[in-house]
JSON list of C-alpha atoms in Angstrom, two decimals:
[
{"chain": "Z", "resi": 473, "resn": "MET", "atom": "CA", "xyz": [-0.41, -0.10, -0.10]},
{"chain": "Z", "resi": 474, "resn": "TYR", "atom": "CA", "xyz": [1.38, 3.27, -0.71]},
{"chain": "Z", "resi": 475, "resn": "PHE", "atom": "CA", "xyz": [0.27, 7.12, -0.73]},
{"chain": "Z", "resi": 476, "resn": "LEU", "atom": "CA", "xyz": [-0.63, 8.64, -4.00]},
{"chain": "Z", "resi": 477, "resn": "GLN", "atom": "CA", "xyz": [1.92, 11.09, -5.65]},
{"chain": "Z", "resi": 478, "resn": "CYS", "atom": "CA", "xyz": [-1.03, 13.44, -5.03]},
{"chain": "Z", "resi": 479, "resn": "PHE", "atom": "CA", "xyz": [0.35, 13.72, -1.85]},
{"chain": "Z", "resi": 480, "resn": "ILE", "atom": "CA", "xyz": [3.68, 15.93, -2.60]},
{"chain": "Z", "resi": 481, "resn": "SER", "atom": "CA", "xyz": [2.28, 16.86, -6.23]},
{"chain": "Z", "resi": 482, "resn": "ASN", "atom": "CA", "xyz": [0.30, 20.35, -6.68]},
{"chain": "Z", "resi": 483, "resn": "ASP", "atom": "CA", "xyz": [-0.97, 18.77, -10.22]},
{"chain": "Z", "resi": 484, "resn": "TRP", "atom": "CA", "xyz": [-4.34, 17.46, -10.64]},
{"chain": "Z", "resi": 485, "resn": "THR", "atom": "CA", "xyz": [-3.87, 15.80, -13.17]},
{"chain": "Z", "resi": 486, "resn": "ALA", "atom": "CA", "xyz": [-0.87, 13.71, -12.46]},
{"chain": "Z", "resi": 487, "resn": "ARG", "atom": "CA", "xyz": [-2.88, 13.37, -8.97]},
{"chain": "Z", "resi": 488, "resn": "HIS", "atom": "CA", "xyz": [-5.71, 12.07, -11.09]},
{"chain": "Z", "resi": 489, "resn": "ARG", "atom": "CA", "xyz": [-3.97, 9.64, -12.60]},
{"chain": "Z", "resi": 490, "resn": "ASN", "atom": "CA", "xyz": [-2.69, 7.83, -9.61]},
{"chain": "Z", "resi": 491, "resn": "ILE", "atom": "CA", "xyz": [-6.27, 8.01, -8.63]},
{"chain": "Z", "resi": 492, "resn": "GLY", "atom": "CA", "xyz": [-7.10, 5.94, -11.52]},
{"chain": "Z", "resi": 493, "resn": "GLU", "atom": "CA", "xyz": [-9.88, 6.01, -14.31]},
{"chain": "Z", "resi": 494, "resn": "LEU", "atom": "CA", "xyz": [-12.86, 8.11, -13.08]},
{"chain": "Z", "resi": 495, "resn": "SER", "atom": "CA", "xyz": [-15.02, 4.85, -13.32]},
{"chain": "Z", "resi": 496, "resn": "GLU", "atom": "CA", "xyz": [-13.33, 3.53, -10.44]},
{"chain": "Z", "resi": 497, "resn": "VAL", "atom": "CA", "xyz": [-13.75, 6.33, -8.35]},
{"chain": "Z", "resi": 498, "resn": "GLY", "atom": "CA", "xyz": [-17.66, 6.48, -9.20]},
{"chain": "Z", "resi": 499, "resn": "ALA", "atom": "CA", "xyz": [-17.89, 2.89, -8.51]},
{"chain": "Z", "resi": 500, "resn": "LEU", "atom": "CA", "xyz": [-15.39, 3.05, -5.31]},
{"chain": "Z", "resi": 501, "resn": "ILE", "atom": "CA", "xyz": [-18.19, 5.94, -3.89]},
{"chain": "Z", "resi": 502, "resn": "ALA", "atom": "CA", "xyz": [-21.40, 3.79, -5.21]},
{"chain": "Z", "resi": 503, "resn": "ARG", "atom": "CA", "xyz": [-19.76, 0.44, -3.31]},
{"chain": "Z", "resi": 504, "resn": "VAL", "atom": "CA", "xyz": [-19.54, 2.26, -0.35]},
{"chain": "Z", "resi": 505, "resn": "GLU", "atom": "CA", "xyz": [-23.47, 3.70, -0.03]},
{"chain": "Z", "resi": 506, "resn": "ALA", "atom": "CA", "xyz": [-24.46, 0.16, -1.21]},
{"chain": "Z", "resi": 507, "resn": "ASN", "atom": "CA", "xyz": [-22.64, -1.63, 1.90]},
{"chain": "Z", "resi": 508, "resn": "THR", "atom": "CA", "xyz": [-23.21, 0.95, 4.50]},
{"chain": "Z", "resi": 509, "resn": "ASN", "atom": "CA", "xyz": [-27.41, 1.43, 3.53]},
{"chain": "Z", "resi": 510, "resn": "ARG", "atom": "CA", "xyz": [-26.92, -2.17, 3.28]},
{"chain": "Z", "resi": 511, "resn": "LEU", "atom": "CA", "xyz": [-25.58, -2.56, 7.47]},
{"chain": "Z", "resi": 512, "resn": "PHE", "atom": "CA", "xyz": [-28.36, -0.17, 8.10]},
{"chain": "Z", "resi": 513, "resn": "LYS", "atom": "CA", "xyz": [-31.07, -2.05, 7.47]},
{"chain": "Z", "resi": 514, "resn": "VAL", "atom": "CA", "xyz": [-29.14, -5.67, 8.12]},
{"chain": "Z", "resi": 515, "resn": "ARG", "atom": "CA", "xyz": [-28.47, -5.04, 11.63]},
{"chain": "Z", "resi": 516, "resn": "ARG", "atom": "CA", "xyz": [-30.70, -1.94, 12.38]},
{"chain": "Z", "resi": 517, "resn": "VAL", "atom": "CA", "xyz": [-27.98, 0.26, 13.60]},
{"chain": "Z", "resi": 518, "resn": "ALA", "atom": "CA", "xyz": [-29.13, 2.98, 15.65]},
{"chain": "Z", "resi": 519, "resn": "ILE", "atom": "CA", "xyz": [-27.76, 6.54, 14.19]},
{"chain": "Z", "resi": 520, "resn": "ASP", "atom": "CA", "xyz": [-26.92, 9.12, 15.95]},
{"chain": "Z", "resi": 521, "resn": "PRO", "atom": "CA", "xyz": [-29.03, 12.08, 15.21]},
{"chain": "Z", "resi": 522, "resn": "LYS", "atom": "CA", "xyz": [-25.32, 14.05, 16.16]},
{"chain": "Z", "resi": 523, "resn": "LEU", "atom": "CA", "xyz": [-24.13, 12.03, 13.55]},
{"chain": "Z", "resi": 524, "resn": "ASP", "atom": "CA", "xyz": [-26.43, 12.73, 10.58]},
{"chain": "Z", "resi": 525, "resn": "PHE", "atom": "CA", "xyz": [-25.96, 15.47, 8.03]},
{"chain": "Z", "resi": 526, "resn": "TYR", "atom": "CA", "xyz": [-29.44, 16.67, 7.99]},
{"chain": "Z", "resi": 527, "resn": "LEU", "atom": "CA", "xyz": [-30.67, 16.14, 11.98]},
{"chain": "Z", "resi": 528, "resn": "SER", "atom": "CA", "xyz": [-27.46, 17.54, 13.00]},
{"chain": "Z", "resi": 529, "resn": "GLY", "atom": "CA", "xyz": [-27.80, 20.92, 12.04]},
{"chain": "Z", "resi": 530, "resn": "ALA", "atom": "CA", "xyz": [-24.12, 20.31, 10.22]},
{"chain": "Z", "resi": 531, "resn": "ARG", "atom": "CA", "xyz": [-26.09, 21.02, 6.52]},
{"chain": "Z", "resi": 532, "resn": "HIS", "atom": "CA", "xyz": [-26.50, 24.80, 8.08]},
{"chain": "Z", "resi": 533, "resn": "GLY", "atom": "CA", "xyz": [-22.51, 24.88, 8.52]},
{"chain": "Z", "resi": 534, "resn": "ARG", "atom": "CA", "xyz": [-20.69, 27.84, 6.02]},
{"chain": "Z", "resi": 535, "resn": "ARG", "atom": "CA", "xyz": [-20.37, 25.66, 3.18]},
{"chain": "Z", "resi": 536, "resn": "TYR", "atom": "CA", "xyz": [-23.77, 24.28, 3.04]},
{"chain": "Z", "resi": 537, "resn": "ASP", "atom": "CA", "xyz": [-26.16, 27.44, 3.40]},
{"chain": "Z", "resi": 538, "resn": "VAL", "atom": "CA", "xyz": [-26.22, 29.45, 0.04]},
{"chain": "Z", "resi": 539, "resn": "SER", "atom": "CA", "xyz": [-28.09, 32.10, 1.11]},
{"chain": "Z", "resi": 540, "resn": "SER", "atom": "CA", "xyz": [-25.23, 32.55, 4.20]},
{"chain": "Z", "resi": 541, "resn": "ILE", "atom": "CA", "xyz": [-22.49, 32.31, 1.44]},
{"chain": "Z", "resi": 542, "resn": "ALA", "atom": "CA", "xyz": [-24.29, 34.40, -0.60]},
{"chain": "Z", "resi": 543, "resn": "GLY", "atom": "CA", "xyz": [-24.82, 37.38, 1.88]},
{"chain": "Z", "resi": 544, "resn": "ALA", "atom": "CA", "xyz": [-21.02, 36.97, 2.88]},
{"chain": "Z", "resi": 545, "resn": "TYR", "atom": "CA", "xyz": [-19.63, 38.21, -0.57]},
{"chain": "Z", "resi": 546, "resn": "ARG", "atom": "CA", "xyz": [-22.19, 40.66, -0.81]},
{"chain": "Z", "resi": 547, "resn": "ARG", "atom": "CA", "xyz": [-21.34, 42.59, 1.90]},
{"chain": "Z", "resi": 548, "resn": "ASN", "atom": "CA", "xyz": [-18.00, 43.11, 0.04]},
{"chain": "Z", "resi": 549, "resn": "ASN", "atom": "CA", "xyz": [-18.42, 43.00, -3.40]},
{"chain": "Z", "resi": 550, "resn": "GLN", "atom": "CA", "xyz": [-21.11, 44.35, -5.62]},
{"chain": "Z", "resi": 551, "resn": "PRO", "atom": "CA", "xyz": [-22.64, 41.66, -8.38]},
{"chain": "Z", "resi": 552, "resn": "PRO", "atom": "CA", "xyz": [-20.31, 40.60, -10.49]},
{"chain": "Z", "resi": 553, "resn": "PHE", "atom": "CA", "xyz": [-21.89, 39.97, -13.70]},
{"chain": "Z", "resi": 554, "resn": "PRO", "atom": "CA", "xyz": [-26.04, 40.45, -14.01]},
{"chain": "Z", "resi": 555, "resn": "GLU", "atom": "CA", "xyz": [-26.84, 36.54, -14.08]},
{"chain": "Z", "resi": 556, "resn": "PHE", "atom": "CA", "xyz": [-25.55, 36.10, -10.49]},
{"chain": "Z", "resi": 557, "resn": "GLU", "atom": "CA", "xyz": [-28.21, 37.10, -8.26]},
{"chain": "Z", "resi": 558, "resn": "ASP", "atom": "CA", "xyz": [-30.09, 34.17, -10.45]},
{"chain": "Z", "resi": 559, "resn": "ILE", "atom": "CA", "xyz": [-27.16, 31.41, -10.06]},
{"chain": "Z", "resi": 560, "resn": "VAL", "atom": "CA", "xyz": [-27.85, 32.34, -6.42]},
{"chain": "Z", "resi": 561, "resn": "GLN", "atom": "CA", "xyz": [-31.54, 32.22, -6.63]},
{"chain": "Z", "resi": 562, "resn": "LEU", "atom": "CA", "xyz": [-31.58, 28.52, -8.56]},
{"chain": "Z", "resi": 563, "resn": "CYS", "atom": "CA", "xyz": [-29.56, 27.45, -6.35]},
{"chain": "Z", "resi": 564, "resn": "ALA", "atom": "CA", "xyz": [-31.20, 28.19, -3.19]},
{"chain": "Z", "resi": 565, "resn": "THR", "atom": "CA", "xyz": [-35.03, 27.48, -5.23]},
{"chain": "Z", "resi": 566, "resn": "SER", "atom": "CA", "xyz": [-32.71, 23.77, -5.96]},
{"chain": "Z", "resi": 567, "resn": "ILE", "atom": "CA", "xyz": [-32.43, 22.88, -2.35]},
{"chain": "Z", "resi": 568, "resn": "ALA", "atom": "CA", "xyz": [-35.44, 24.12, -1.05]},
{"chain": "Z", "resi": 569, "resn": "ARG", "atom": "CA", "xyz": [-37.67, 22.02, -2.96]},
{"chain": "Z", "resi": 570, "resn": "ASP", "atom": "CA", "xyz": [-35.45, 18.78, -2.39]},
{"chain": "Z", "resi": 571, "resn": "GLU", "atom": "CA", "xyz": [-35.08, 19.50, 1.26]},
{"chain": "Z", "resi": 572, "resn": "ALA", "atom": "CA", "xyz": [-38.18, 16.72, 2.30]},
{"chain": "Z", "resi": 573, "resn": "LEU", "atom": "CA", "xyz": [-36.91, 14.15, -0.08]},
{"chain": "Z", "resi": 574, "resn": "LEU", "atom": "CA", "xyz": [-33.80, 14.17, 1.10]},
{"chain": "Z", "resi": 575, "resn": "MET", "atom": "CA", "xyz": [-35.04, 14.18, 5.00]},
{"chain": "Z", "resi": 576, "resn": "GLY", "atom": "CA", "xyz": [-36.76, 10.88, 4.07]},
{"chain": "Z", "resi": 577, "resn": "ALA", "atom": "CA", "xyz": [-34.37, 9.31, 2.20]},
{"chain": "Z", "resi": 578, "resn": "GLU", "atom": "CA", "xyz": [-32.28, 5.99, 3.24]},
{"chain": "Z", "resi": 579, "resn": "PRO", "atom": "CA", "xyz": [-29.16, 6.69, 5.08]},
{"chain": "Z", "resi": 580, "resn": "VAL", "atom": "CA", "xyz": [-25.37, 5.92, 4.10]},
{"chain": "Z", "resi": 581, "resn": "VAL", "atom": "CA", "xyz": [-22.18, 6.82, 5.42]},
{"chain": "Z", "resi": 582, "resn": "SER", "atom": "CA", "xyz": [-20.65, 9.68, 3.49]},
{"chain": "Z", "resi": 583, "resn": "HIS", "atom": "CA", "xyz": [-16.96, 10.64, 3.21]},
{"chain": "Z", "resi": 584, "resn": "LEU", "atom": "CA", "xyz": [-17.46, 14.31, 2.10]},
{"chain": "Z", "resi": 585, "resn": "ASP", "atom": "CA", "xyz": [-13.66, 15.37, 1.81]},
{"chain": "Z", "resi": 586, "resn": "HIS", "atom": "CA", "xyz": [-12.83, 13.40, -1.80]},
{"chain": "Z", "resi": 587, "resn": "LEU", "atom": "CA", "xyz": [-9.50, 15.70, -1.77]},
{"chain": "Z", "resi": 588, "resn": "ALA", "atom": "CA", "xyz": [-7.05, 13.50, -3.83]},
{"chain": "Z", "resi": 589, "resn": "LYS", "atom": "CA", "xyz": [-4.69, 13.49, -1.26]},
{"chain": "Z", "resi": 590, "resn": "ASN", "atom": "CA", "xyz": [-6.93, 11.19, 0.53]},
{"chain": "Z", "resi": 591, "resn": "PHE", "atom": "CA", "xyz": [-7.20, 8.68, -2.31]},
{"chain": "Z", "resi": 592, "resn": "ILE", "atom": "CA", "xyz": [-4.93, 5.13, -1.66]},
{"chain": "Z", "resi": 593, "resn": "ARG", "atom": "CA", "xyz": [-4.06, 2.70, -4.59]},
{"chain": "Z", "resi": 594, "resn": "THR", "atom": "CA", "xyz": [-3.34, -0.61, -3.60]},
{"chain": "Z", "resi": 595, "resn": "GLY", "atom": "CA", "xyz": [-3.27, -3.86, -5.70]},
{"chain": "Z", "resi": 596, "resn": "GLU", "atom": "CA", "xyz": [-6.52, -4.27, -4.48]},
{"chain": "Z", "resi": 597, "resn": "GLY", "atom": "CA", "xyz": [-7.75, -0.63, -6.24]},
{"chain": "Z", "resi": 598, "resn": "VAL", "atom": "CA", "xyz": [-8.60, 2.39, -4.41]},
{"chain": "Z", "resi": 599, "resn": "PHE", "atom": "CA", "xyz": [-9.73, 3.21, -1.15]},
{"chain": "Z", "resi": 600, "resn": "LEU", "atom": "CA", "xyz": [-10.68, 6.39, 0.85]},
{"chain": "Z", "resi": 601, "resn": "ILE", "atom": "CA", "xyz": [-8.66, 7.63, 4.05]},
{"chain": "Z", "resi": 602, "resn": "ASP", "atom": "CA", "xyz": [-9.19, 10.55, 6.18]},
{"chain": "Z", "resi": 603, "resn": "TRP", "atom": "CA", "xyz": [-13.07, 9.98, 7.34]},
{"chain": "Z", "resi": 604, "resn": "GLY", "atom": "CA", "xyz": [-12.90, 13.43, 9.99]},
{"chain": "Z", "resi": 605, "resn": "GLU", "atom": "CA", "xyz": [-15.53, 15.39, 7.79]},
{"chain": "Z", "resi": 606, "resn": "GLY", "atom": "CA", "xyz": [-17.65, 11.75, 7.71]},
{"chain": "Z", "resi": 607, "resn": "TYR", "atom": "CA", "xyz": [-21.31, 12.09, 8.51]},
{"chain": "Z", "resi": 608, "resn": "ILE", "atom": "CA", "xyz": [-24.33, 9.73, 8.30]},
{"chain": "Z", "resi": 609, "resn": "GLY", "atom": "CA", "xyz": [-25.07, 11.58, 4.75]},
{"chain": "Z", "resi": 610, "resn": "ARG", "atom": "CA", "xyz": [-27.05, 10.20, 1.54]},
{"chain": "Z", "resi": 611, "resn": "ARG", "atom": "CA", "xyz": [-26.70, 8.46, -1.51]},
{"chain": "Z", "resi": 612, "resn": "GLY", "atom": "CA", "xyz": [-25.42, 11.08, -4.01]},
{"chain": "Z", "resi": 613, "resn": "PHE", "atom": "CA", "xyz": [-23.30, 13.10, -1.34]},
{"chain": "Z", "resi": 614, "resn": "ASP", "atom": "CA", "xyz": [-20.30, 12.11, -2.15]},
{"chain": "Z", "resi": 615, "resn": "ALA", "atom": "CA", "xyz": [-21.06, 12.23, -5.82]},
{"chain": "Z", "resi": 616, "resn": "GLY", "atom": "CA", "xyz": [-21.67, 15.62, -4.78]},
{"chain": "Z", "resi": 617, "resn": "SER", "atom": "CA", "xyz": [-18.48, 16.48, -3.17]},
{"chain": "Z", "resi": 618, "resn": "PHE", "atom": "CA", "xyz": [-16.87, 14.50, -5.79]},
{"chain": "Z", "resi": 619, "resn": "LEU", "atom": "CA", "xyz": [-17.54, 17.01, -8.41]},
{"chain": "Z", "resi": 620, "resn": "MET", "atom": "CA", "xyz": [-16.95, 19.97, -6.78]},
{"chain": "Z", "resi": 621, "resn": "VAL", "atom": "CA", "xyz": [-13.36, 19.30, -6.92]},
{"chain": "Z", "resi": 622, "resn": "LEU", "atom": "CA", "xyz": [-13.37, 17.97, -10.32]},
{"chain": "Z", "resi": 623, "resn": "LEU", "atom": "CA", "xyz": [-14.89, 22.18, -11.17]},
{"chain": "Z", "resi": 624, "resn": "ARG", "atom": "CA", "xyz": [-11.96, 23.61, -8.94]},
{"chain": "Z", "resi": 625, "resn": "SER", "atom": "CA", "xyz": [-9.85, 21.99, -10.70]},
{"chain": "Z", "resi": 626, "resn": "TYR", "atom": "CA", "xyz": [-10.63, 21.91, -14.16]},
{"chain": "Z", "resi": 627, "resn": "ASP", "atom": "CA", "xyz": [-11.50, 24.83, -16.67]},
{"chain": "Z", "resi": 628, "resn": "VAL", "atom": "CA", "xyz": [-15.68, 23.94, -17.77]},
{"chain": "Z", "resi": 629, "resn": "SER", "atom": "CA", "xyz": [-14.78, 22.69, -20.83]},
{"chain": "Z", "resi": 630, "resn": "ARG", "atom": "CA", "xyz": [-12.89, 19.36, -19.35]},
{"chain": "Z", "resi": 631, "resn": "PHE", "atom": "CA", "xyz": [-15.18, 19.61, -16.01]},
{"chain": "Z", "resi": 632, "resn": "GLU", "atom": "CA", "xyz": [-18.22, 18.95, -18.50]},
{"chain": "Z", "resi": 633, "resn": "SER", "atom": "CA", "xyz": [-16.60, 16.39, -20.13]},
{"chain": "Z", "resi": 634, "resn": "GLU", "atom": "CA", "xyz": [-14.69, 14.85, -17.00]},
{"chain": "Z", "resi": 635, "resn": "THR", "atom": "CA", "xyz": [-18.58, 15.55, -15.34]},
{"chain": "Z", "resi": 636, "resn": "ILE", "atom": "CA", "xyz": [-20.17, 13.36, -17.67]},
{"chain": "Z", "resi": 637, "resn": "LEU", "atom": "CA", "xyz": [-18.01, 10.08, -17.73]},
{"chain": "Z", "resi": 638, "resn": "PHE", "atom": "CA", "xyz": [-18.25, 10.25, -13.24]},
{"chain": "Z", "resi": 639, "resn": "CYS", "atom": "CA", "xyz": [-21.61, 10.27, -13.30]},
{"chain": "Z", "resi": 640, "resn": "ARG", "atom": "CA", "xyz": [-22.36, 7.38, -16.19]},
{"chain": "Z", "resi": 641, "resn": "SER", "atom": "CA", "xyz": [-20.11, 5.42, -14.38]},
{"chain": "Z", "resi": 642, "resn": "TYR", "atom": "CA", "xyz": [-21.70, 6.11, -10.86]},
{"chain": "Z", "resi": 643, "resn": "LEU", "atom": "CA", "xyz": [-25.34, 6.62, -11.41]},
{"chain": "Z", "resi": 644, "resn": "ALA", "atom": "CA", "xyz": [-24.71, 3.02, -13.33]},
{"chain": "Z", "resi": 645, "resn": "ARG", "atom": "CA", "xyz": [-23.81, 1.35, -10.16]},
{"chain": "Z", "resi": 646, "resn": "ALA", "atom": "CA", "xyz": [-25.79, 3.74, -7.52]},
{"chain": "Z", "resi": 647, "resn": "ILE", "atom": "CA", "xyz": [-28.62, 3.21, -5.73]},
{"chain": "Z", "resi": 648, "resn": "ARG", "atom": "CA", "xyz": [-31.16, 4.68, -7.77]},
{"chain": "Z", "resi": 649, "resn": "GLY", "atom": "CA", "xyz": [-34.46, 7.16, -6.99]},
{"chain": "Z", "resi": 650, "resn": "PRO", "atom": "CA", "xyz": [-35.44, 10.18, -6.89]},
{"chain": "Z", "resi": 651, "resn": "ASP", "atom": "CA", "xyz": [-33.26, 11.13, -4.58]},
{"chain": "Z", "resi": 652, "resn": "VAL", "atom": "CA", "xyz": [-29.41, 10.67, -6.10]},
{"chain": "Z", "resi": 653, "resn": "LEU", "atom": "CA", "xyz": [-29.75, 13.82, -8.30]},
{"chain": "Z", "resi": 654, "resn": "ALA", "atom": "CA", "xyz": [-31.31, 16.52, -5.80]},
{"chain": "Z", "resi": 655, "resn": "ALA", "atom": "CA", "xyz": [-28.85, 14.61, -3.04]},
{"chain": "Z", "resi": 656, "resn": "MET", "atom": "CA", "xyz": [-25.63, 15.21, -5.57]},
{"chain": "Z", "resi": 657, "resn": "ASN", "atom": "CA", "xyz": [-26.98, 18.93, -5.70]},
{"chain": "Z", "resi": 658, "resn": "ARG", "atom": "CA", "xyz": [-27.32, 19.40, -2.03]},
{"chain": "Z", "resi": 659, "resn": "VAL", "atom": "CA", "xyz": [-23.66, 18.83, -1.38]},
{"chain": "Z", "resi": 660, "resn": "PHE", "atom": "CA", "xyz": [-22.52, 19.91, -4.83]},
{"chain": "Z", "resi": 661, "resn": "LEU", "atom": "CA", "xyz": [-24.17, 23.41, -5.34]},
{"chain": "Z", "resi": 662, "resn": "PRO", "atom": "CA", "xyz": [-23.17, 25.46, -1.93]},
{"chain": "Z", "resi": 663, "resn": "ARG", "atom": "CA", "xyz": [-19.74, 23.88, -1.50]},
{"chain": "Z", "resi": 664, "resn": "SER", "atom": "CA", "xyz": [-19.08, 25.28, -4.87]},
{"chain": "Z", "resi": 665, "resn": "LEU", "atom": "CA", "xyz": [-20.07, 28.68, -4.48]},
{"chain": "Z", "resi": 666, "resn": "TRP", "atom": "CA", "xyz": [-18.63, 28.48, -1.71]},
{"chain": "Z", "resi": 667, "resn": "TYR", "atom": "CA", "xyz": [-15.14, 27.90, -2.91]},
{"chain": "Z", "resi": 668, "resn": "LEU", "atom": "CA", "xyz": [-15.89, 30.40, -6.05]},
{"chain": "Z", "resi": 669, "resn": "LEU", "atom": "CA", "xyz": [-16.86, 33.13, -3.54]},
{"chain": "Z", "resi": 670, "resn": "ARG", "atom": "CA", "xyz": [-13.44, 33.06, -1.55]},
{"chain": "Z", "resi": 671, "resn": "PRO", "atom": "CA", "xyz": [-12.00, 35.96, -1.31]},
{"chain": "Z", "resi": 672, "resn": "ASP", "atom": "CA", "xyz": [-8.75, 33.86, -1.99]},
{"chain": "Z", "resi": 673, "resn": "ILE", "atom": "CA", "xyz": [-10.13, 32.54, -5.24]},
{"chain": "Z", "resi": 674, "resn": "VAL", "atom": "CA", "xyz": [-11.26, 35.45, -6.95]},
{"chain": "Z", "resi": 675, "resn": "SER", "atom": "CA", "xyz": [-8.07, 37.05, -6.40]},
{"chain": "Z", "resi": 676, "resn": "ARG", "atom": "CA", "xyz": [-6.29, 34.34, -7.60]},
{"chain": "Z", "resi": 677, "resn": "PHE", "atom": "CA", "xyz": [-8.44, 34.18, -10.59]},
{"chain": "Z", "resi": 678, "resn": "GLN", "atom": "CA", "xyz": [-8.23, 38.21, -11.18]},
{"chain": "Z", "resi": 679, "resn": "ALA", "atom": "CA", "xyz": [-4.24, 37.79, -11.17]},
{"chain": "Z", "resi": 680, "resn": "ILE", "atom": "CA", "xyz": [-3.87, 35.57, -13.55]},
{"chain": "Z", "resi": 681, "resn": "GLY", "atom": "CA", "xyz": [-6.48, 37.37, -16.28]},
{"chain": "Z", "resi": 682, "resn": "LYS", "atom": "CA", "xyz": [-9.45, 33.89, -16.07]},
{"chain": "Z", "resi": 683, "resn": "LEU", "atom": "CA", "xyz": [-12.26, 35.62, -14.34]},
{"chain": "Z", "resi": 684, "resn": "ASP", "atom": "CA", "xyz": [-13.85, 34.96, -17.77]},
{"chain": "Z", "resi": 685, "resn": "GLU", "atom": "CA", "xyz": [-13.42, 30.88, -16.24]},
{"chain": "Z", "resi": 686, "resn": "TRP", "atom": "CA", "xyz": [-14.31, 32.14, -12.91]},
{"chain": "Z", "resi": 687, "resn": "ARG", "atom": "CA", "xyz": [-17.84, 33.80, -14.10]},
{"chain": "Z", "resi": 688, "resn": "ALA", "atom": "CA", "xyz": [-17.99, 30.22, -16.75]},
{"chain": "Z", "resi": 689, "resn": "LYS", "atom": "CA", "xyz": [-17.76, 28.17, -13.48]},
{"chain": "Z", "resi": 690, "resn": "LEU", "atom": "CA", "xyz": [-20.43, 30.11, -11.88]},
{"chain": "Z", "resi": 691, "resn": "LEU", "atom": "CA", "xyz": [-22.66, 30.01, -14.62]},
{"chain": "Z", "resi": 692, "resn": "ILE", "atom": "CA", "xyz": [-22.58, 26.40, -14.98]},
{"chain": "Z", "resi": 693, "resn": "LEU", "atom": "CA", "xyz": [-24.04, 25.68, -11.39]},
{"chain": "Z", "resi": 694, "resn": "GLY", "atom": "CA", "xyz": [-26.83, 27.18, -12.73]},
{"chain": "Z", "resi": 695, "resn": "ARG", "atom": "CA", "xyz": [-27.40, 25.00, -15.68]},
{"chain": "Z", "resi": 696, "resn": "PHE", "atom": "CA", "xyz": [-26.68, 21.90, -12.44]},
{"chain": "Z", "resi": 697, "resn": "ALA", "atom": "CA", "xyz": [-29.62, 24.02, -10.08]},
{"chain": "Z", "resi": 698, "resn": "SER", "atom": "CA", "xyz": [-32.18, 23.95, -12.69]},
{"chain": "Z", "resi": 699, "resn": "GLY", "atom": "CA", "xyz": [-31.54, 20.42, -14.27]},
{"chain": "Z", "resi": 700, "resn": "GLN", "atom": "CA", "xyz": [-30.30, 21.75, -17.12]},
{"chain": "Z", "resi": 701, "resn": "PHE", "atom": "CA", "xyz": [-26.92, 20.25, -16.88]},
{"chain": "Z", "resi": 702, "resn": "TRP", "atom": "CA", "xyz": [-28.53, 16.56, -15.80]},
{"chain": "Z", "resi": 703, "resn": "ARG", "atom": "CA", "xyz": [-30.92, 17.10, -19.23]},
{"chain": "Z", "resi": 704, "resn": "GLU", "atom": "CA", "xyz": [-28.60, 18.06, -21.94]},
{"chain": "Z", "resi": 705, "resn": "ALA", "atom": "CA", "xyz": [-25.82, 14.91, -20.71]},
{"chain": "Z", "resi": 706, "resn": "GLY", "atom": "CA", "xyz": [-28.79, 12.41, -20.62]},
{"chain": "Z", "resi": 707, "resn": "LEU", "atom": "CA", "xyz": [-27.85, 12.03, -17.13]},
{"chain": "Z", "resi": 708, "resn": "SER", "atom": "CA", "xyz": [-31.34, 12.97, -15.23]},
{"chain": "Z", "resi": 709, "resn": "GLY", "atom": "CA", "xyz": [-33.23, 9.67, -16.39]},
{"chain": "Z", "resi": 710, "resn": "GLY", "atom": "CA", "xyz": [-36.80, 11.85, -15.97]},
{"chain": "Z", "resi": 711, "resn": "GLU", "atom": "CA", "xyz": [-35.47, 12.62, -12.31]},
{"chain": "Z", "resi": 712, "resn": "ARG", "atom": "CA", "xyz": [-36.14, 15.95, -11.96]}
]
């Protein structure tokens, strides 16, 4: 067993190759969800409310509350482009619409921290380490977490192609239901918004002359929130 080069490399592309194909990551996430969901059912494991992502109130943390994220940005900045407020509203509406659906969804164990350094490859496959941010979650939370990492790592064009590859692998193996895409959005949308609106991240895009790319990444969040991305990629399956 060995740690990936990603532990010392700053280049996501190199780290991504060491993790393996996106299909492997999708299969890993689906397998963790299926196995832990089965454990809760068969063993009738009692869930500590403090560890449940919904019941504990963790969903209202600074990385998961769209209103708080946008409000913090507005306190020091004007809207960066005309569509900005529409994107924020789309994200908030998407999350509010699916809240009851996710509250009643079956529990799984969610990792919620899919940075490349947390993957280990062995001769037996790819594994996740560092469960410090783990919660009792819902199927789809970890897939949404991984999408956020892809959005951070690639330009929009590469992100779209990689996302479709990953989602096809994950959704083909996941326990399907109307809550899965909702759960992916529930993590992906606010955490991506939180990341993109951080002052240091905005400054970084500005310093390298890529504010257009920053804007494009915010715009794609609106496509996810509205369901447009899922439909155009043929991934919605009529679920949204």
